[in-house]
JSON list of C-alpha atoms in Angstrom, two decimals:
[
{"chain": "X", "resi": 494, "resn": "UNK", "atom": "CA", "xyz": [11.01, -11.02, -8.12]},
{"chain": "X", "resi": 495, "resn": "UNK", "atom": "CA", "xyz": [11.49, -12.69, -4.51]},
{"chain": "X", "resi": 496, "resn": "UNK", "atom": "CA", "xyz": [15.19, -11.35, -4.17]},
{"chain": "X", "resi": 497, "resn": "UNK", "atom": "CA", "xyz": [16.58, -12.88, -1.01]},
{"chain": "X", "resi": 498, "resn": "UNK", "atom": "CA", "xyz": [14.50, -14.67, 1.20]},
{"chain": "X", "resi": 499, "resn": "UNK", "atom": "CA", "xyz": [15.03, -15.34, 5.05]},
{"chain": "X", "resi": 500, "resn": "UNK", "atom": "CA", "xyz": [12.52, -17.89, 7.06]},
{"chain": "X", "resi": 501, "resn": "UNK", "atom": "CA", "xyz": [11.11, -17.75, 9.76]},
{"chain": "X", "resi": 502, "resn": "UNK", "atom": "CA", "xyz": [10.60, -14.34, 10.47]},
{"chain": "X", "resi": 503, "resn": "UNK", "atom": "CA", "xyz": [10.36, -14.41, 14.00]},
{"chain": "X", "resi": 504, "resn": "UNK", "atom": "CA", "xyz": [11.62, -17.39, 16.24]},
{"chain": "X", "resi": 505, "resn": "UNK", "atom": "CA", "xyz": [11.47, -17.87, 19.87]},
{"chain": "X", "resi": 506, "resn": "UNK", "atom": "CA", "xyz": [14.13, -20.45, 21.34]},
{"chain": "X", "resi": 507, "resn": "UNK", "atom": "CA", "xyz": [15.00, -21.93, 24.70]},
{"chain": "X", "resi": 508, "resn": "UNK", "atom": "CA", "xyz": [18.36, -22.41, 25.73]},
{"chain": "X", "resi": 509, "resn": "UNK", "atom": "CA", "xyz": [20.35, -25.33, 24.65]},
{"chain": "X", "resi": 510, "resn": "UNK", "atom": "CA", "xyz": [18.29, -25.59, 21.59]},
{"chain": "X", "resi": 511, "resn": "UNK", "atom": "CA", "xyz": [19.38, -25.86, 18.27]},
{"chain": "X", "resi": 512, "resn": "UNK", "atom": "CA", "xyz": [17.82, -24.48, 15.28]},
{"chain": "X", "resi": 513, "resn": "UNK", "atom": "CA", "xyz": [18.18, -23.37, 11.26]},
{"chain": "X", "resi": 514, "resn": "UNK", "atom": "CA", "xyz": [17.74, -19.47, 9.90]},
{"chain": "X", "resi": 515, "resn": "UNK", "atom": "CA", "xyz": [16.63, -20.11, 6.25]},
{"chain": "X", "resi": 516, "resn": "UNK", "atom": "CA", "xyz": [18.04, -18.24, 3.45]},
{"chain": "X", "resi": 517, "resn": "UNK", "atom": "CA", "xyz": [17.30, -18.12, -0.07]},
{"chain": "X", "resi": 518, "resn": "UNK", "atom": "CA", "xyz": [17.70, -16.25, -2.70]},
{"chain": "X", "resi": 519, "resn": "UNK", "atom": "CA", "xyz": [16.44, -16.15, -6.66]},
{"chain": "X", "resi": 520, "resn": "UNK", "atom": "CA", "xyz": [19.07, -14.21, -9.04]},
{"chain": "X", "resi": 521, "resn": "UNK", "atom": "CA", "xyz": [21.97, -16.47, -9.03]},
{"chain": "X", "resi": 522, "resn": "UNK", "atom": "CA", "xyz": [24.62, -14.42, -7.05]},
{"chain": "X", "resi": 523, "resn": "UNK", "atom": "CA", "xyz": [27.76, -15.62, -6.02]},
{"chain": "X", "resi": 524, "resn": "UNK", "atom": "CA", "xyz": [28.26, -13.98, -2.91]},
{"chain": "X", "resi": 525, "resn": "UNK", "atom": "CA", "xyz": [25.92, -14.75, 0.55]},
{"chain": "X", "resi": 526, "resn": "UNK", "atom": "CA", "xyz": [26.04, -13.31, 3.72]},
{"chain": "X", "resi": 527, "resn": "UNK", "atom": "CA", "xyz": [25.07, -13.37, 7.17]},
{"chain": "X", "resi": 528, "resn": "UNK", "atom": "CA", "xyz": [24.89, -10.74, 9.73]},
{"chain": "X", "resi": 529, "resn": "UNK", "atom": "CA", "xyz": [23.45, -9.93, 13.28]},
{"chain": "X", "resi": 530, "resn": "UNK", "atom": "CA", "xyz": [21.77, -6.39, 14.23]},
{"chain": "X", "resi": 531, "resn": "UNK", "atom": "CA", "xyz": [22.21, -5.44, 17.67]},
{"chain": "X", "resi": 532, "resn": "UNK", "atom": "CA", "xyz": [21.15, -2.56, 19.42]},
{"chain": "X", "resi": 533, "resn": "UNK", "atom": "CA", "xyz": [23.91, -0.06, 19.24]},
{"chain": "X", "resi": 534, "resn": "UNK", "atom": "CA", "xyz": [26.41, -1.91, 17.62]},
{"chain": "X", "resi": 535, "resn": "UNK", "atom": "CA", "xyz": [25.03, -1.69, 13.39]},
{"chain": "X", "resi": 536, "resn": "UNK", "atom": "CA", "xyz": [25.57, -4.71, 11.79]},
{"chain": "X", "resi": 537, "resn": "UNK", "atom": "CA", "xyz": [28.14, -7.33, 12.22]},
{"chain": "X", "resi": 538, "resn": "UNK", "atom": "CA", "xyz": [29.48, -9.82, 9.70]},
{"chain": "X", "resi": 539, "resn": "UNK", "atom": "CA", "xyz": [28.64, -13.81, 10.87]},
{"chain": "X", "resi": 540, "resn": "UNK", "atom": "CA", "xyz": [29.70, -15.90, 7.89]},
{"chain": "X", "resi": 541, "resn": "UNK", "atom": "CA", "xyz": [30.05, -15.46, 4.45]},
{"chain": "X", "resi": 542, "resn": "UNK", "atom": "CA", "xyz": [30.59, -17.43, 1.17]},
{"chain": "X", "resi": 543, "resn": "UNK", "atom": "CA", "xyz": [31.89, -16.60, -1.80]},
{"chain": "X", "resi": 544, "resn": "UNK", "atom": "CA", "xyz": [30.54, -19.55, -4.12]},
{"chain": "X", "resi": 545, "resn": "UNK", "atom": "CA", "xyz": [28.42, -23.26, -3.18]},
{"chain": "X", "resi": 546, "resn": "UNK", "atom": "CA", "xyz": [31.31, -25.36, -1.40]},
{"chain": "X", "resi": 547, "resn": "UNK", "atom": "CA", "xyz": [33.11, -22.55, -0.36]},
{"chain": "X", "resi": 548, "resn": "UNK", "atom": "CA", "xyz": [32.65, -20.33, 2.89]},
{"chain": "X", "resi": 549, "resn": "UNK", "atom": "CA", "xyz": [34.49, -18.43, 5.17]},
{"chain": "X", "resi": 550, "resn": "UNK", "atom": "CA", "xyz": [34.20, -16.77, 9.30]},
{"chain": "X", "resi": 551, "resn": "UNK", "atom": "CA", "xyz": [33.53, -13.17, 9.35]},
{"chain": "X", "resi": 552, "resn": "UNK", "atom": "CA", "xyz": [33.74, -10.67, 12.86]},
{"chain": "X", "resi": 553, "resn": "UNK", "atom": "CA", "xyz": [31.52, -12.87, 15.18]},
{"chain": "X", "resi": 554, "resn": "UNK", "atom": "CA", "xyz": [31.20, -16.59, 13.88]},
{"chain": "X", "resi": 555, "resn": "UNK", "atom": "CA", "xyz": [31.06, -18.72, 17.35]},
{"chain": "X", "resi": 556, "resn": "UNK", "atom": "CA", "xyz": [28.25, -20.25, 17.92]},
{"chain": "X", "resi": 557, "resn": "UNK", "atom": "CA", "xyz": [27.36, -20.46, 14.36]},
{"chain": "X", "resi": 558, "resn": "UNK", "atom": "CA", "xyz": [27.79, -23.24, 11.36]},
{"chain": "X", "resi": 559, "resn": "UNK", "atom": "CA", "xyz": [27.09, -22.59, 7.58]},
{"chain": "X", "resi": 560, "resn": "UNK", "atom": "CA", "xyz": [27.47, -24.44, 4.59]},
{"chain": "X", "resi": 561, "resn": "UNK", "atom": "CA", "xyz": [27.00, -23.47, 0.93]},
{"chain": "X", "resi": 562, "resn": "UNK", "atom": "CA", "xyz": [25.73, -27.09, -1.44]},
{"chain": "X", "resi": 563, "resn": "UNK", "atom": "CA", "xyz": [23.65, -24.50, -3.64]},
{"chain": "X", "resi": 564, "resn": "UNK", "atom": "CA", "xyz": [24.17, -21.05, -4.92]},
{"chain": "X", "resi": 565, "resn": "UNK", "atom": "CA", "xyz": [20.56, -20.67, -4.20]},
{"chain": "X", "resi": 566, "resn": "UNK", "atom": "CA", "xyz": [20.81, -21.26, -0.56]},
{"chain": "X", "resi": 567, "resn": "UNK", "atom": "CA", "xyz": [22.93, -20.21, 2.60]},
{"chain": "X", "resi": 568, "resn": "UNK", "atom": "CA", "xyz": [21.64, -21.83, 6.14]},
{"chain": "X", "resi": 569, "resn": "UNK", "atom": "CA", "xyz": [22.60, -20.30, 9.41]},
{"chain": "X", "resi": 570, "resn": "UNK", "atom": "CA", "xyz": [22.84, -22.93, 12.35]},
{"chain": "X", "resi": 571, "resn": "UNK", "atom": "CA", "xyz": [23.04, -22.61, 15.70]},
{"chain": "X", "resi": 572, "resn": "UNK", "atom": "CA", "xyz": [23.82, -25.84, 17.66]},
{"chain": "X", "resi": 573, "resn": "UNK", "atom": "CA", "xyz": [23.11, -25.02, 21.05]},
{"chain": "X", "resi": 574, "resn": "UNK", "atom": "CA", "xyz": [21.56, -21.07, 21.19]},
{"chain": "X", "resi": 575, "resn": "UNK", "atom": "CA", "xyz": [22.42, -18.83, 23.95]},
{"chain": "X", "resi": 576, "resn": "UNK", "atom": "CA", "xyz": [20.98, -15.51, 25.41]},
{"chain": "X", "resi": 577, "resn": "UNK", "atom": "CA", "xyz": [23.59, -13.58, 23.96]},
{"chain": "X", "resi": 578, "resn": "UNK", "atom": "CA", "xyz": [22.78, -14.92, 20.44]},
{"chain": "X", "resi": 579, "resn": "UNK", "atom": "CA", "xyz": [19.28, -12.80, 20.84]},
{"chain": "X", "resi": 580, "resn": "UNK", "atom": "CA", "xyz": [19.46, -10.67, 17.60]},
{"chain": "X", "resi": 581, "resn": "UNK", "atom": "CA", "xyz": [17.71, -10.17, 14.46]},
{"chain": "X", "resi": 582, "resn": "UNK", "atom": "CA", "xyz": [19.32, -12.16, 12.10]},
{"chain": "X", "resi": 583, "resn": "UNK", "atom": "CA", "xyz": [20.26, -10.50, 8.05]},
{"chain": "X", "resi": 584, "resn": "UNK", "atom": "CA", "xyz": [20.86, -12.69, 5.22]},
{"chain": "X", "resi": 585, "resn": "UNK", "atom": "CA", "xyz": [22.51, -10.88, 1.91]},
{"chain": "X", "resi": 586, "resn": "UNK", "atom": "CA", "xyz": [23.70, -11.73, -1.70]},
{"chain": "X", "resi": 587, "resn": "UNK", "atom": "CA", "xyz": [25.97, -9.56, -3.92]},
{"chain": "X", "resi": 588, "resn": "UNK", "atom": "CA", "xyz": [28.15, -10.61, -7.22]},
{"chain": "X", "resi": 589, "resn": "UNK", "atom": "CA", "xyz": [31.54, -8.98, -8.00]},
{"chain": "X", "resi": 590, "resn": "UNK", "atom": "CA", "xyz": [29.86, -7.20, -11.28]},
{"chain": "X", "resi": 591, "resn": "UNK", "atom": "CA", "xyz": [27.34, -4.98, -8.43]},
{"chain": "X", "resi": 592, "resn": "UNK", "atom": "CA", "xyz": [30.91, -3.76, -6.54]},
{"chain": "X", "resi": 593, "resn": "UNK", "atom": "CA", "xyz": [29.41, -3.68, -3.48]},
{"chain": "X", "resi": 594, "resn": "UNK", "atom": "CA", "xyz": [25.77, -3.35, -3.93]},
{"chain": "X", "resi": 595, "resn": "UNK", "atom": "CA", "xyz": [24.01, -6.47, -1.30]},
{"chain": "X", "resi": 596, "resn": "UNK", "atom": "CA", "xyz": [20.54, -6.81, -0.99]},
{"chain": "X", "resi": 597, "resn": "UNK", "atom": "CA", "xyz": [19.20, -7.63, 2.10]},
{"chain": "X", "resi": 598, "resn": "UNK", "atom": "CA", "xyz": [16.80, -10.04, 3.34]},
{"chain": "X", "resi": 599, "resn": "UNK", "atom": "CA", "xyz": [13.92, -8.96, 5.70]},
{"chain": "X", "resi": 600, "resn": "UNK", "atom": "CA", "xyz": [15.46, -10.26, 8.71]},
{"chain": "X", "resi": 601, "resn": "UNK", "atom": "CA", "xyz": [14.78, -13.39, 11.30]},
{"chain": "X", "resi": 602, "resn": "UNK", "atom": "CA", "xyz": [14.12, -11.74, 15.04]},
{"chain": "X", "resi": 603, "resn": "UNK", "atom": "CA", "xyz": [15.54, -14.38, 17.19]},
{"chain": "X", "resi": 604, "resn": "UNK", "atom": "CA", "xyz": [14.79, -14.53, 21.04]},
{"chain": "X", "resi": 605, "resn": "UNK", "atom": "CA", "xyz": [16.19, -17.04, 23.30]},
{"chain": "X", "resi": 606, "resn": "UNK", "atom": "CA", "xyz": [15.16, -17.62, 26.75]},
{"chain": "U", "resi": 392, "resn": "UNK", "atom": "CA", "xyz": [42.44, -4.11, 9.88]},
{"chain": "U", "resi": 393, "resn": "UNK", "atom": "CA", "xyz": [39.05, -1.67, 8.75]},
{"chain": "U", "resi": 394, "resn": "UNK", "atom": "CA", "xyz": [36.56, 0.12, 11.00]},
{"chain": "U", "resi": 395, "resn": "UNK", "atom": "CA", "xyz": [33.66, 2.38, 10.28]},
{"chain": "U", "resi": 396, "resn": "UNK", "atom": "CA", "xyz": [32.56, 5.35, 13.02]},
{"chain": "U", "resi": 397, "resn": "UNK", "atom": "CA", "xyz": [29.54, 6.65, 12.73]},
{"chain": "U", "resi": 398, "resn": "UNK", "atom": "CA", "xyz": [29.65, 9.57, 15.93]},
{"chain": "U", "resi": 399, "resn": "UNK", "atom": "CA", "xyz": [25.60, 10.09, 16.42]},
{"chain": "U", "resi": 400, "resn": "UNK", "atom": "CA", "xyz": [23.39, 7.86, 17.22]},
{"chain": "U", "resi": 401, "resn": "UNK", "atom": "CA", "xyz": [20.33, 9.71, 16.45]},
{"chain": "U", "resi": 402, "resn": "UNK", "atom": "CA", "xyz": [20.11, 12.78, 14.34]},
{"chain": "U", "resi": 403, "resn": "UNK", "atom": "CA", "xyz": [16.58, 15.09, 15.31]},
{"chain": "U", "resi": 404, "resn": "UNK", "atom": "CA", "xyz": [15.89, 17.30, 12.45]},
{"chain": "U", "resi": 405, "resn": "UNK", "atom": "CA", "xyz": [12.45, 19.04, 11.11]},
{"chain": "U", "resi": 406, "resn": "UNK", "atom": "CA", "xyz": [11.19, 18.68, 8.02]},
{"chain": "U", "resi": 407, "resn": "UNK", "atom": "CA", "xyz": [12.43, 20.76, 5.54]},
{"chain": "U", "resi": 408, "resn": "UNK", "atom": "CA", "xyz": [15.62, 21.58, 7.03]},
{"chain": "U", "resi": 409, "resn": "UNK", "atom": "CA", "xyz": [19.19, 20.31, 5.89]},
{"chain": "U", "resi": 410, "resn": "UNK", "atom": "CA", "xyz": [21.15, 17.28, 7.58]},
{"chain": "U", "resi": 411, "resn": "UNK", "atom": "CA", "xyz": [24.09, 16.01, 7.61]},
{"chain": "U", "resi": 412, "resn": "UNK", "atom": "CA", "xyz": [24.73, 12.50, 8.66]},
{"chain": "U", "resi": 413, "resn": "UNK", "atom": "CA", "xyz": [28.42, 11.81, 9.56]},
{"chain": "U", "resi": 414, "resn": "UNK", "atom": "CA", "xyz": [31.11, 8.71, 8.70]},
{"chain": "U", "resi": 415, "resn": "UNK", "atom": "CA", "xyz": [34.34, 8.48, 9.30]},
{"chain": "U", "resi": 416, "resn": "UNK", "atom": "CA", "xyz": [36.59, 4.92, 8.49]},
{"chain": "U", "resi": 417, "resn": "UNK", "atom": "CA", "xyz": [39.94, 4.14, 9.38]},
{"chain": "U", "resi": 418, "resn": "UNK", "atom": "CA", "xyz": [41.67, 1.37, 6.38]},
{"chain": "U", "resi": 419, "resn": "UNK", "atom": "CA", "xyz": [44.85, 0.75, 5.68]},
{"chain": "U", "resi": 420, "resn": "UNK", "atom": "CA", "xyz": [44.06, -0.08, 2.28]},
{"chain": "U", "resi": 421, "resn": "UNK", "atom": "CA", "xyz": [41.95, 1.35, -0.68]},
{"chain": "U", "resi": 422, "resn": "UNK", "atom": "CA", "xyz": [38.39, 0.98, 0.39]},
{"chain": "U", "resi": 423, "resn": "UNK", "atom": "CA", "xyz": [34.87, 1.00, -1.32]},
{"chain": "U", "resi": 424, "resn": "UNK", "atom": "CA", "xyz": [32.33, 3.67, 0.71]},
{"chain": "U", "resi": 425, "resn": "UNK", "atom": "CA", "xyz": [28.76, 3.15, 1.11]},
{"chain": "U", "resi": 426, "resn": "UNK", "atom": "CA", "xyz": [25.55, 4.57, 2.38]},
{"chain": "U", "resi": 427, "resn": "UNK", "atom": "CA", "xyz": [22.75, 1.52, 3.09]},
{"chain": "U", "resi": 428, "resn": "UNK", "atom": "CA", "xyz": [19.27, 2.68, 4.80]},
{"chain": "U", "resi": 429, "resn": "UNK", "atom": "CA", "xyz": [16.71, 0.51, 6.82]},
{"chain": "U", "resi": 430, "resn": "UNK", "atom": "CA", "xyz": [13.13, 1.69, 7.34]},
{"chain": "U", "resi": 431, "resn": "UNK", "atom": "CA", "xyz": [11.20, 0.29, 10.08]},
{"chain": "U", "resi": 432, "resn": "UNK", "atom": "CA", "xyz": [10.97, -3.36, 10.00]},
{"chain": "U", "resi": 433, "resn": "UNK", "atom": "CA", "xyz": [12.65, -3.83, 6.79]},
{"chain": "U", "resi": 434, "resn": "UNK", "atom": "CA", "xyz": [15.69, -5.06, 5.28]},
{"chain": "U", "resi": 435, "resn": "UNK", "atom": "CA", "xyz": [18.68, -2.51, 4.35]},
{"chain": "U", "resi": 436, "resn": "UNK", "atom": "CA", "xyz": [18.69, -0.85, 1.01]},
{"chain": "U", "resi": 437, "resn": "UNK", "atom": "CA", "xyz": [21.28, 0.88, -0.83]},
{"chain": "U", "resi": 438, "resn": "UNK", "atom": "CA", "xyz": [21.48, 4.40, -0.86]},
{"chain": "U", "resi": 439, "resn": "UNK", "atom": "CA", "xyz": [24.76, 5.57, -2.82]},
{"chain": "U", "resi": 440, "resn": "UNK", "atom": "CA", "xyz": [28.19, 4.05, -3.33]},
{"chain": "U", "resi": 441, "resn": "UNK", "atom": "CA", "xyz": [31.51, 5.68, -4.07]},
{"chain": "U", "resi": 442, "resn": "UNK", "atom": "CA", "xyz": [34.27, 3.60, -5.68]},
{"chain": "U", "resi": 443, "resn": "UNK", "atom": "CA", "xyz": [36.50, 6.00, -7.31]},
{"chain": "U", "resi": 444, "resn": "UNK", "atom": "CA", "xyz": [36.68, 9.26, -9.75]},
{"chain": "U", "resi": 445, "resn": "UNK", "atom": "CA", "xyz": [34.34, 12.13, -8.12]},
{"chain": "U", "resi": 446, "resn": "UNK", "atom": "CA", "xyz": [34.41, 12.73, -4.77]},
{"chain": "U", "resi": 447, "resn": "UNK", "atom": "CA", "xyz": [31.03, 13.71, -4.89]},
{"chain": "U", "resi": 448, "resn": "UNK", "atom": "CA", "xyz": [28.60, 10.60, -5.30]},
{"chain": "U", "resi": 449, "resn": "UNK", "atom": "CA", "xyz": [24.57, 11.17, -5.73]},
{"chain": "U", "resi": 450, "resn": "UNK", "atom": "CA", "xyz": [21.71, 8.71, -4.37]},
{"chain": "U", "resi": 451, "resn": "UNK", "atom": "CA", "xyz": [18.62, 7.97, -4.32]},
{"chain": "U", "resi": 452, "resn": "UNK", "atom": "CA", "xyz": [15.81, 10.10, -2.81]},
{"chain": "U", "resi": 453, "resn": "UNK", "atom": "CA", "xyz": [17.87, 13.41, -3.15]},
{"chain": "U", "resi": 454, "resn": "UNK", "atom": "CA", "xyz": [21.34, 12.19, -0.93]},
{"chain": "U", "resi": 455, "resn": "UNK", "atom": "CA", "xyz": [24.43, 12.67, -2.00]},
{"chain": "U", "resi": 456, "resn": "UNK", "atom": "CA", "xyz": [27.77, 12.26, 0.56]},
{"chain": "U", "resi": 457, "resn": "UNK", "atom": "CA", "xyz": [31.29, 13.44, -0.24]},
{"chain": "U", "resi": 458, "resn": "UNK", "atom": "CA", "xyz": [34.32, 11.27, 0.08]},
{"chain": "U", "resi": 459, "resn": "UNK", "atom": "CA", "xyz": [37.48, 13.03, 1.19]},
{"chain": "U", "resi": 460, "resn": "UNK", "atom": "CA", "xyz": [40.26, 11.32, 1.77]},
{"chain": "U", "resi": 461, "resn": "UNK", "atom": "CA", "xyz": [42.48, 13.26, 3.88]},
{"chain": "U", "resi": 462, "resn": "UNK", "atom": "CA", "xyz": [39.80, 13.15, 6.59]},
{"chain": "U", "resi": 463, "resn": "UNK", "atom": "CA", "xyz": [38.85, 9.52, 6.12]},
{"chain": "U", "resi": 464, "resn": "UNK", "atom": "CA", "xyz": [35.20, 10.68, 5.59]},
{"chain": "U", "resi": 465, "resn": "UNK", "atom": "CA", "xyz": [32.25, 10.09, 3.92]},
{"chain": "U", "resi": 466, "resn": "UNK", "atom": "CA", "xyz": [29.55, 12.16, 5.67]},
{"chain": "U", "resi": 467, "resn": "UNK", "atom": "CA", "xyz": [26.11, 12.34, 3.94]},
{"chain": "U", "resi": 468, "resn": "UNK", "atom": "CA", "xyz": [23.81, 15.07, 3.67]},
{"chain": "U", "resi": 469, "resn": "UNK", "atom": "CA", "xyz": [20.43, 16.14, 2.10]},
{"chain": "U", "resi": 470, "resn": "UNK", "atom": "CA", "xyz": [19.19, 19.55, 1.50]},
{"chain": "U", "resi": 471, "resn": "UNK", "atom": "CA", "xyz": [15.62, 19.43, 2.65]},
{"chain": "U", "resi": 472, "resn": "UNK", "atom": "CA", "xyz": [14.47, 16.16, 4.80]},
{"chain": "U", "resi": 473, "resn": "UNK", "atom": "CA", "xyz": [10.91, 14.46, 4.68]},
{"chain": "U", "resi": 474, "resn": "UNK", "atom": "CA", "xyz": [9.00, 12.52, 7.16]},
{"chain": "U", "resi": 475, "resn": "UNK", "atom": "CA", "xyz": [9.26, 10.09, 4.89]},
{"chain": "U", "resi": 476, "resn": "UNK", "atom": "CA", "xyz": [13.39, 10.03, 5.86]},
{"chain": "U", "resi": 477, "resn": "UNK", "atom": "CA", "xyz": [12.96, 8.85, 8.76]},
{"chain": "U", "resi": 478, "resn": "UNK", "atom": "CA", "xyz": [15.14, 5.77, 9.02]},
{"chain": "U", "resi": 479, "resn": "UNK", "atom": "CA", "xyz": [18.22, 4.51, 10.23]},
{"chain": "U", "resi": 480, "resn": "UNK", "atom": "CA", "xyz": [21.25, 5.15, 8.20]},
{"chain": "U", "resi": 481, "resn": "UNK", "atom": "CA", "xyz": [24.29, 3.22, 8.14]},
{"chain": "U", "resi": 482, "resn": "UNK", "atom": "CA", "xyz": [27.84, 3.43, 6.61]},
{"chain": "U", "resi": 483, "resn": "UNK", "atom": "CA", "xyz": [29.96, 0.95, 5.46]},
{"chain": "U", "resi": 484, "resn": "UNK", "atom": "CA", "xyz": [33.20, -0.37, 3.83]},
{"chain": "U", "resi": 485, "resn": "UNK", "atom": "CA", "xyz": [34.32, -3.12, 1.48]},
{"chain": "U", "resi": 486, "resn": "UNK", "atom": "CA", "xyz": [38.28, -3.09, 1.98]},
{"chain": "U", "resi": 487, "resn": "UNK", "atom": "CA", "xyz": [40.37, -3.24, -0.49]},
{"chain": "U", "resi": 488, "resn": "UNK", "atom": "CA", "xyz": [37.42, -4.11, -3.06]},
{"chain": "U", "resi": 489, "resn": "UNK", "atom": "CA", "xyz": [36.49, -7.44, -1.59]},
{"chain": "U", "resi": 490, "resn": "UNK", "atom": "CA", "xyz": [32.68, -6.55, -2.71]},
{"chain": "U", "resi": 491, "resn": "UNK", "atom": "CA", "xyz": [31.93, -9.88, -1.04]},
{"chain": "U", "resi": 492, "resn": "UNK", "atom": "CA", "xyz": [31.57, -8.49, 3.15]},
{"chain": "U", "resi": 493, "resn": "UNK", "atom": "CA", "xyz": [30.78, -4.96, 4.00]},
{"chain": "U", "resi": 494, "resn": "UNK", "atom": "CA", "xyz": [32.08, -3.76, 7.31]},
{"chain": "U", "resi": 495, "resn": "UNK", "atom": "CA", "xyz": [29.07, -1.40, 8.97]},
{"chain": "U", "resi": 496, "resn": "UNK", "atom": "CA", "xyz": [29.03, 1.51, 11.14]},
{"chain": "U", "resi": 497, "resn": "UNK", "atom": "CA", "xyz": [27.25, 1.18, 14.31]},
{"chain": "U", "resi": 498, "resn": "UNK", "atom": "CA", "xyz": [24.05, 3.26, 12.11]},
{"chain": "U", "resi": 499, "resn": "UNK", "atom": "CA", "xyz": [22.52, 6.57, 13.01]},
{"chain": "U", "resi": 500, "resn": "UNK", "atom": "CA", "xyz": [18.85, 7.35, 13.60]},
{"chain": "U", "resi": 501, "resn": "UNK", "atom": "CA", "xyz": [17.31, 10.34, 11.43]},
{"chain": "U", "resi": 502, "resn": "UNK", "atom": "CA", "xyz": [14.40, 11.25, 13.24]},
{"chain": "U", "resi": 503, "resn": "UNK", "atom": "CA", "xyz": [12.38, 13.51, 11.20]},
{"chain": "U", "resi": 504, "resn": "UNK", "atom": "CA", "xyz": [9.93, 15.53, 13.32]},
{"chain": "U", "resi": 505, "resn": "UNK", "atom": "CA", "xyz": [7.07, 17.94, 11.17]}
]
């Protein structure tokens, strides 16, 4: 079972740059999510979706562009990265029947310079 | 709107001892209460859930955390810790069942020390 999937693990941007966290995941659930770890401030809510075509902001979406044309798979983009968007980078799928229950990607580290 | 507080950042504790690691939320609507765990390097993992009936919810590895609604809390607590524990620990909330996002605490440490 390959669960949810996040590539690459570790990225290393410049400034200005633009780039695409990969996520994938195998067991047909509805619900994908993205979030950002920071240091002393848990885990914070990006974008989520609740079905392919549909997608919503959550806490801290600036910056960053989704889009949902497969149940499969859930992209994370960031157009032009910035310092502040340093973070490792969580990918997660749920559906209604699991009430809360998400698993987790391994996480993308993501440093930019 | 929902928020999750999660008062210590780090929780030292020997082996073999007791713990308690404490949440408190603030919602003004029915909320869903969860314990998630991340080891080193690694995704986050659920621990325990409580959605309604006991107040008393069990987990895996030997946790189990009490919800308690006239203190907004959902602390969680083990009765004899392993190295193996160590990891950080964070609460969360899905308000008002909307399974779909999970609002986190900011996580606590357990740092378990032989």
């Amino acid at each position: 079972n390959a669960g949810v999937t996040q590539t690459p693990k570790f990225q290393v941007l410049k400034t200005g740059q633009s780039m695409t966290l990969q996520c994938a995941q195998d067991m047909n659930h509805e619900y994908m999510s993205w979030y950002r770890q920071d240091p002393g401030m848990g885990l914070r809510l990006i974008h989520y979706s609740v079905g392919a075509g549909i997608t919503d902001q959550g806490e801290v979406p600036n910056g960053y562009n989704v889009s949902r044309s497969t149940t499969e798979d859930f992209p994370l983009r960031l157009l032009s990265a910035a310092p502040s968007q340093t973070s490792v980078y969580f990918c997660a799928s749920s559906y209604p029947g699991l009430r809360g229950k998400a698993f987790f990607g391994q996480g993308t580290r993501l440093t930019v310079v | 709107a929902q928020s999750v507080t999660q008062l210590d950042s780090q929780v030292p504790v020997f082996e073999e001892a007791p713990v308690e690691l404490r949440c408190n939320y603030s919602s003004s609507v029915s909320v869903y209460l969860f314990w998630y765990v991340q080891y080193p390097n690694q995704g986050l993992q659920l621990l325990l859930k409580y959605l309604s009936g006991s107040t008393l919810v069990k987990g895996i590895n030997g946790f189990e955390a009490e919800f308690n609604k006239s203190q907004t809390s959902f602390h969680l607590r083990k009765p004899s810790v392993h190295i193996s524990d160590t990891a950080e620990y964070f609460c969360a909330v899905s308000p008002g069942g909307a399974t779909n996002k999970l609002i986190f605490g900011t996580g606590t440490l357990l740092a378990v020390q032989p």
